[in-house]
């Protein structure tokens, strides 16, 4: 099954990199963010950097273990990513990373 999605937008990259091309802005001020926001940013980073391959299944249990964040914040982050067409949830099948237009991604970065 091939999943199609909207391209990764500049706002995703700018938000991920703090708007200045630096990841440090994301890593700082963890306490100031909610766990849902933290999960969102860290999963977004994995998607944009292609650490989570397009079309791959999102394993919530592994994300909880890797990110050291609970189930509810992970699910809230995935719902937000679904609204932004970066993941797609299919009932009784799972959540999948949507395809990313690599040409657009290369141009943005």
GROMACS .gro file of N, CA and C in nm:
model
  327
    1UNK      N    1   0.084  -0.117   0.000
    1UNK     CA    2   0.000   0.000   0.000
    1UNK      C    3   0.089   0.124   0.000
    2UNK      N    4   0.064   0.213  -0.092
    2UNK     CA    5   0.140   0.337  -0.102
    2UNK      C    6   0.051   0.450  -0.053
    3UNK      N    7   0.103   0.528   0.038
    3UNK     CA    8   0.028   0.642   0.092
    3UNK      C    9   0.080   0.770   0.029
    4UNK      N   10  -0.007   0.854  -0.011
    4UNK     CA   11   0.030   0.983  -0.071
    4UNK      C   12  -0.006   1.093   0.027
    5UNK      N   13   0.067   1.201   0.020
    5UNK     CA   14   0.036   1.312   0.110
    5UNK      C   15   0.075   1.443   0.045
    6UNK      N   16   0.041   1.549   0.114
    6UNK     CA   17   0.086   1.681   0.074
    6UNK      C   18   0.235   1.691   0.101
    7UNK      N   19   0.306   1.778   0.028
    7UNK     CA   20   0.449   1.792   0.053
    7UNK      C   21   0.476   1.851   0.190
    8UNK      N   22   0.597   1.830   0.237
    8UNK     CA   23   0.637   1.891   0.364
    8UNK      C   24   0.653   2.040   0.339
    9UNK      N   25   0.585   2.119   0.417
    9UNK     CA   26   0.585   2.262   0.395
    9UNK      C   27   0.699   2.331   0.468
   10UNK      N   28   0.732   2.449   0.420
   10UNK     CA   29   0.839   2.528   0.482
   10UNK      C   30   0.814   2.551   0.630
   11UNK      N   31   0.689   2.565   0.669
   11UNK     CA   32   0.659   2.591   0.810
   11UNK      C   33   0.702   2.475   0.898
   12UNK      N   34   0.694   2.352   0.846
   12UNK     CA   35   0.739   2.237   0.924
   12UNK      C   36   0.889   2.246   0.948
   13UNK      N   37   0.964   2.279   0.844
   13UNK     CA   38   1.109   2.289   0.857
   13UNK      C   39   1.145   2.407   0.947
   14UNK      N   40   1.080   2.521   0.926
   14UNK     CA   41   1.110   2.639   1.007
   14UNK      C   42   1.080   2.613   1.153
   15UNK      N   43   0.967   2.548   1.181
   15UNK     CA   44   0.931   2.519   1.319
   15UNK      C   45   1.030   2.421   1.380
   16UNK      N   46   1.070   2.322   1.301
   16UNK     CA   47   1.163   2.221   1.350
   16UNK      C   48   1.298   2.283   1.381
   17UNK      N   49   1.340   2.376   1.300
   17UNK     CA   50   1.473   2.432   1.316
   17UNK      C   51   1.475   2.567   1.385
   18UNK      N   52   1.369   2.605   1.443
   18UNK     CA   53   1.366   2.732   1.515
   18UNK      C   54   1.367   2.852   1.424
   19UNK      N   55   1.340   2.832   1.296
   19UNK     CA   56   1.331   2.943   1.203
   19UNK      C   57   1.465   2.996   1.157
   20UNK      N   58   1.575   2.946   1.210
   20UNK     CA   59   1.706   2.999   1.172
   20UNK      C   60   1.798   2.890   1.119
   21UNK      N   61   1.745   2.774   1.090
   21UNK     CA   62   1.828   2.665   1.042
   21UNK      C   63   1.909   2.599   1.152
   22UNK      N   64   1.867   2.615   1.276
   22UNK     CA   65   1.940   2.557   1.388
   22UNK      C   66   1.846   2.468   1.468
   23UNK      N   67   1.889   2.346   1.493
   23UNK     CA   68   1.809   2.252   1.572
   23UNK      C   69   1.809   2.289   1.719
   24UNK      N   70   1.908   2.361   1.766
   24UNK     CA   71   1.922   2.390   1.909
   24UNK      C   72   1.797   2.458   1.966
   25UNK      N   73   1.729   2.537   1.887
   25UNK     CA   74   1.609   2.604   1.937
   25UNK      C   75   1.503   2.503   1.976
   26UNK      N   76   1.499   2.390   1.909
   26UNK     CA   77   1.402   2.286   1.943
   26UNK      C   78   1.445   2.214   2.070
   27UNK      N   79   1.573   2.190   2.085
   27UNK     CA   80   1.623   2.114   2.199
   27UNK      C   81   1.614   2.193   2.329
   28UNK      N   82   1.619   2.324   2.320
   28UNK     CA   83   1.614   2.407   2.440
   28UNK      C   84   1.471   2.422   2.490
   29UNK      N   85   1.457   2.464   2.609
   29UNK     CA   86   1.329   2.496   2.674
   29UNK      C   87   1.230   2.381   2.671
   30UNK      N   88   1.277   2.261   2.698
   30UNK     CA   89   1.189   2.144   2.703
   30UNK      C   90   1.084   2.161   2.811
   31UNK      N   91   1.122   2.217   2.925
   31UNK     CA   92   1.028   2.233   3.035
   31UNK      C   93   0.915   2.328   3.000
   32UNK      N   94   0.940   2.422   2.910
   32UNK     CA   95   0.839   2.521   2.876
   32UNK      C   96   0.730   2.462   2.785
   33UNK      N   97   0.756   2.347   2.726
   33UNK     CA   98   0.660   2.285   2.636
   33UNK      C   99   0.584   2.173   2.706
   34UNK      N  100   0.467   2.145   2.656
   34UNK     CA  101   0.392   2.030   2.706
   34UNK      C  102   0.455   1.903   2.650
   35UNK      N  103   0.420   1.790   2.710
   35UNK     CA  104   0.472   1.663   2.659
   35UNK      C  105   0.419   1.635   2.519
   36UNK      N  106   0.298   1.678   2.490
   36UNK     CA  107   0.243   1.659   2.355
   36UNK      C  108   0.323   1.738   2.253
   37UNK      N  109   0.356   1.861   2.287
   37UNK     CA  110   0.436   1.945   2.198
   37UNK      C  111   0.575   1.886   2.179
   38UNK      N  112   0.634   1.838   2.286
   38UNK     CA  113   0.766   1.775   2.279
   38UNK      C  114   0.761   1.652   2.189
   39UNK      N  115   0.660   1.568   2.208
   39UNK     CA  116   0.645   1.448   2.125
   39UNK      C  117   0.626   1.487   1.979
   40UNK      N  118   0.542   1.587   1.955
   40UNK     CA  119   0.517   1.634   1.819
   40UNK      C  120   0.647   1.677   1.751
   41UNK      N  121   0.724   1.760   1.818
   41UNK     CA  122   0.848   1.810   1.759
   41UNK      C  123   0.949   1.699   1.733
   42UNK      N  124   0.959   1.606   1.825
   42UNK     CA  125   1.057   1.499   1.809
   42UNK      C  126   1.016   1.399   1.702
   43UNK      N  127   0.887   1.371   1.690
   43UNK     CA  128   0.840   1.283   1.582
   43UNK      C  129   0.852   1.355   1.448
   44UNK      N  130   0.817   1.483   1.446
   44UNK     CA  131   0.831   1.564   1.325
   44UNK      C  132   0.975   1.561   1.276
   45UNK      N  133   1.069   1.575   1.367
   45UNK     CA  134   1.211   1.570   1.331
   45UNK      C  135   1.244   1.437   1.263
   46UNK      N  136   1.195   1.329   1.319
   46UNK     CA  137   1.223   1.196   1.263
   46UNK      C  138   1.162   1.181   1.124
   47UNK      N  139   1.046   1.239   1.103
   47UNK     CA  140   0.982   1.230   0.971
   47UNK      C  141   1.057   1.315   0.869
   48UNK      N  142   1.086   1.439   0.904
   48UNK     CA  143   1.152   1.531   0.812
   48UNK      C  144   1.293   1.484   0.778
   49UNK      N  145   1.363   1.429   0.876
   49UNK     CA  146   1.499   1.379   0.853
   49UNK      C  147   1.500   1.239   0.792
   50UNK      N  148   1.382   1.185   0.764
   50UNK     CA  149   1.363   1.053   0.705
   50UNK      C  150   1.414   0.940   0.793
   51UNK      N  151   1.423   0.964   0.925
   51UNK     CA  152   1.452   0.856   1.018
   51UNK      C  153   1.332   0.761   1.027
   52UNK      N  154   1.215   0.814   1.001
   52UNK     CA  155   1.093   0.733   0.987
   52UNK      C  156   1.060   0.737   0.839
   53UNK      N  157   1.083   0.628   0.772
   53UNK     CA  158   1.070   0.623   0.626
   53UNK      C  159   0.926   0.641   0.581
   54UNK      N  160   0.906   0.709   0.468
   54UNK     CA  161   0.772   0.721   0.413
   54UNK      C  162   0.711   0.584   0.389
   55UNK      N  163   0.586   0.568   0.429
   55UNK     CA  164   0.516   0.441   0.415
   55UNK      C  165   0.536   0.345   0.530
   56UNK      N  166   0.628   0.379   0.621
   56UNK     CA  167   0.654   0.288   0.733
   56UNK      C  168   0.546   0.299   0.840
   57UNK      N  169   0.530   0.192   0.914
   57UNK     CA  170   0.433   0.188   1.023
   57UNK      C  171   0.490   0.265   1.142
   58UNK      N  172   0.407   0.346   1.205
   58UNK     CA  173   0.447   0.417   1.326
   58UNK      C  174   0.418   0.326   1.445
   59UNK      N  175   0.521   0.289   1.517
   59UNK     CA  176   0.509   0.200   1.632
   59UNK      C  177   0.501   0.286   1.758
   60UNK      N  178   0.379   0.302   1.811
   60UNK     CA  179   0.359   0.387   1.929
   60UNK      C  180   0.438   0.339   2.049
   61UNK      N  181   0.443   0.209   2.070
   61UNK     CA  182   0.516   0.154   2.186
   61UNK      C  183   0.664   0.188   2.177
   62UNK      N  184   0.720   0.178   2.058
   62UNK     CA  185   0.862   0.212   2.042
   62UNK      C  186   0.885   0.361   2.062
   63UNK      N  187   0.795   0.444   2.012
   63UNK     CA  188   0.808   0.589   2.033
   63UNK      C  189   0.803   0.622   2.182
   64UNK      N  190   0.711   0.557   2.254
   64UNK     CA  191   0.703   0.581   2.399
   64UNK      C  192   0.834   0.546   2.466
   65UNK      N  193   0.892   0.435   2.426
   65UNK     CA  194   1.018   0.390   2.485
   65UNK      C  195   1.134   0.482   2.446
   66UNK      N  196   1.144   0.516   2.318
   66UNK     CA  197   1.253   0.601   2.270
   66UNK      C  198   1.246   0.743   2.324
   67UNK      N  199   1.126   0.800   2.327
   67UNK     CA  200   1.110   0.939   2.366
   67UNK      C  201   1.089   0.957   2.516
   68UNK      N  202   1.062   0.847   2.587
   68UNK     CA  203   1.036   0.852   2.731
   68UNK      C  204   0.918   0.945   2.761
   69UNK      N  205   0.814   0.931   2.677
   69UNK     CA  206   0.693   1.011   2.690
   69UNK      C  207   0.575   0.915   2.690
   70UNK      N  208   0.471   0.947   2.765
   70UNK     CA  209   0.356   0.858   2.781
   70UNK      C  210   0.271   0.841   2.656
   71UNK      N  211   0.175   0.752   2.668
   71UNK     CA  212   0.089   0.713   2.558
   71UNK      C  213   0.002   0.828   2.506
   72UNK      N  214  -0.061   0.902   2.596
   72UNK     CA  215  -0.152   1.009   2.554
   72UNK      C  216  -0.079   1.120   2.478
   73UNK      N  217   0.034   1.172   2.526
   73UNK     CA  218   0.104   1.275   2.448
   73UNK      C  219   0.149   1.225   2.310
   74UNK      N  220   0.189   1.098   2.301
   74UNK     CA  221   0.229   1.042   2.172
   74UNK      C  222   0.109   1.041   2.078
   75UNK      N  223  -0.005   0.997   2.127
   75UNK     CA  224  -0.125   0.992   2.043
   75UNK      C  225  -0.171   1.132   2.002
   76UNK      N  226  -0.162   1.228   2.094
   76UNK     CA  227  -0.198   1.366   2.059
   76UNK      C  228  -0.105   1.420   1.952
   77UNK      N  229   0.024   1.389   1.963
   77UNK     CA  230   0.121   1.433   1.863
   77UNK      C  231   0.090   1.370   1.727
   78UNK      N  232   0.056   1.242   1.727
   78UNK     CA  233   0.024   1.174   1.601
   78UNK      C  234  -0.104   1.229   1.539
   79UNK      N  235  -0.201   1.267   1.621
   79UNK     CA  236  -0.323   1.329   1.569
   79UNK      C  237  -0.291   1.462   1.503
   80UNK      N  238  -0.204   1.539   1.565
   80UNK     CA  239  -0.163   1.668   1.508
   80UNK      C  240  -0.088   1.647   1.376
   81UNK      N  241   0.001   1.548   1.373
   81UNK     CA  242   0.074   1.518   1.250
   81UNK      C  243  -0.021   1.468   1.141
   82UNK      N  244  -0.126   1.398   1.179
   82UNK     CA  245  -0.226   1.352   1.082
   82UNK      C  246  -0.301   1.471   1.023
   83UNK      N  247  -0.333   1.570   1.106
   83UNK     CA  248  -0.401   1.691   1.056
   83UNK      C  249  -0.312   1.765   0.956
   84UNK      N  250  -0.181   1.751   0.972
   84UNK     CA  251  -0.086   1.817   0.882
   84UNK      C  252  -0.043   1.725   0.767
   85UNK      N  253  -0.110   1.611   0.753
   85UNK     CA  254  -0.085   1.514   0.646
   85UNK      C  255   0.057   1.457   0.646
   86UNK      N  256   0.118   1.447   0.762
   86UNK     CA  257   0.251   1.388   0.772
   86UNK      C  258   0.244   1.241   0.813
   87UNK      N  259   0.135   1.202   0.877
   87UNK     CA  260   0.107   1.061   0.904
   87UNK      C  261  -0.039   1.037   0.867
   88UNK      N  262  -0.072   0.910   0.849
   88UNK     CA  263  -0.210   0.875   0.817
   88UNK      C  264  -0.251   0.756   0.902
   89UNK      N  265  -0.361   0.771   0.973
   89UNK     CA  266  -0.414   0.662   1.054
   89UNK      C  267  -0.524   0.590   0.978
   90UNK      N  268  -0.511   0.458   0.972
   90UNK     CA  269  -0.611   0.375   0.906
   90UNK      C  270  -0.668   0.282   1.012
   91UNK      N  271  -0.799   0.293   1.039
   91UNK     CA  272  -0.859   0.209   1.143
   91UNK      C  273  -0.830   0.060   1.122
   92UNK      N  274  -0.796  -0.005   1.230
   92UNK     CA  275  -0.767  -0.149   1.233
   92UNK      C  276  -0.643  -0.189   1.153
   93UNK      N  277  -0.565  -0.091   1.105
   93UNK     CA  278  -0.443  -0.121   1.029
   93UNK      C  279  -0.322  -0.056   1.094
   94UNK      N  280  -0.338   0.067   1.143
   94UNK     CA  281  -0.227   0.135   1.207
   94UNK      C  282  -0.207   0.276   1.156
   95UNK      N  283  -0.098   0.336   1.200
   95UNK     CA  284  -0.061   0.471   1.158
   95UNK      C  285   0.064   0.459   1.074
   96UNK      N  286   0.065   0.530   0.961
   96UNK     CA  287   0.174   0.522   0.866
   96UNK      C  288   0.229   0.661   0.836
   97UNK      N  289   0.360   0.668   0.812
   97UNK     CA  290   0.422   0.792   0.768
   97UNK      C  291   0.383   0.809   0.622
   98UNK      N  292   0.335   0.927   0.585
   98UNK     CA  293   0.295   0.951   0.447
   98UNK      C  294   0.418   0.978   0.361
   99UNK      N  295   0.401   0.962   0.231
   99UNK     CA  296   0.511   0.987   0.138
   99UNK      C  297   0.547   1.135   0.141
  100UNK      N  298   0.676   1.161   0.132
  100UNK     CA  299   0.728   1.297   0.132
  100UNK      C  300   0.787   1.322  -0.006
  101UNK      N  301   0.760   1.438  -0.060
  101UNK     CA  302   0.820   1.476  -0.187
  101UNK      C  303   0.964   1.516  -0.160
  102UNK      N  304   1.058   1.429  -0.193
  102UNK     CA  305   1.199   1.450  -0.160
  102UNK      C  306   1.256   1.571  -0.233
  103UNK      N  307   1.207   1.599  -0.352
  103UNK     CA  308   1.254   1.716  -0.426
  103UNK      C  309   1.221   1.843  -0.350
  104UNK      N  310   1.098   1.853  -0.300
  104UNK     CA  311   1.060   1.970  -0.221
  104UNK      C  312   1.140   1.977  -0.092
  105UNK      N  313   1.162   1.863  -0.029
  105UNK     CA  314   1.239   1.859   0.095
  105UNK      C  315   1.381   1.909   0.072
  106UNK      N  316   1.443   1.867  -0.037
  106UNK     CA  317   1.580   1.911  -0.069
  106UNK      C  318   1.583   2.060  -0.097
  107UNK      N  319   1.482   2.111  -0.166
  107UNK     CA  320   1.477   2.253  -0.197
  107UNK      C  321   1.458   2.338  -0.071
  108UNK      N  322   1.377   2.289   0.022
  108UNK     CA  323   1.348   2.363   0.145
  108UNK      C  324   1.471   2.371   0.234
  109UNK      N  325   1.543   2.260   0.248
  109UNK     CA  326   1.659   2.258   0.336
  109UNK      C  327   1.775   2.313   0.262
   0.00000   0.00000   0.00000
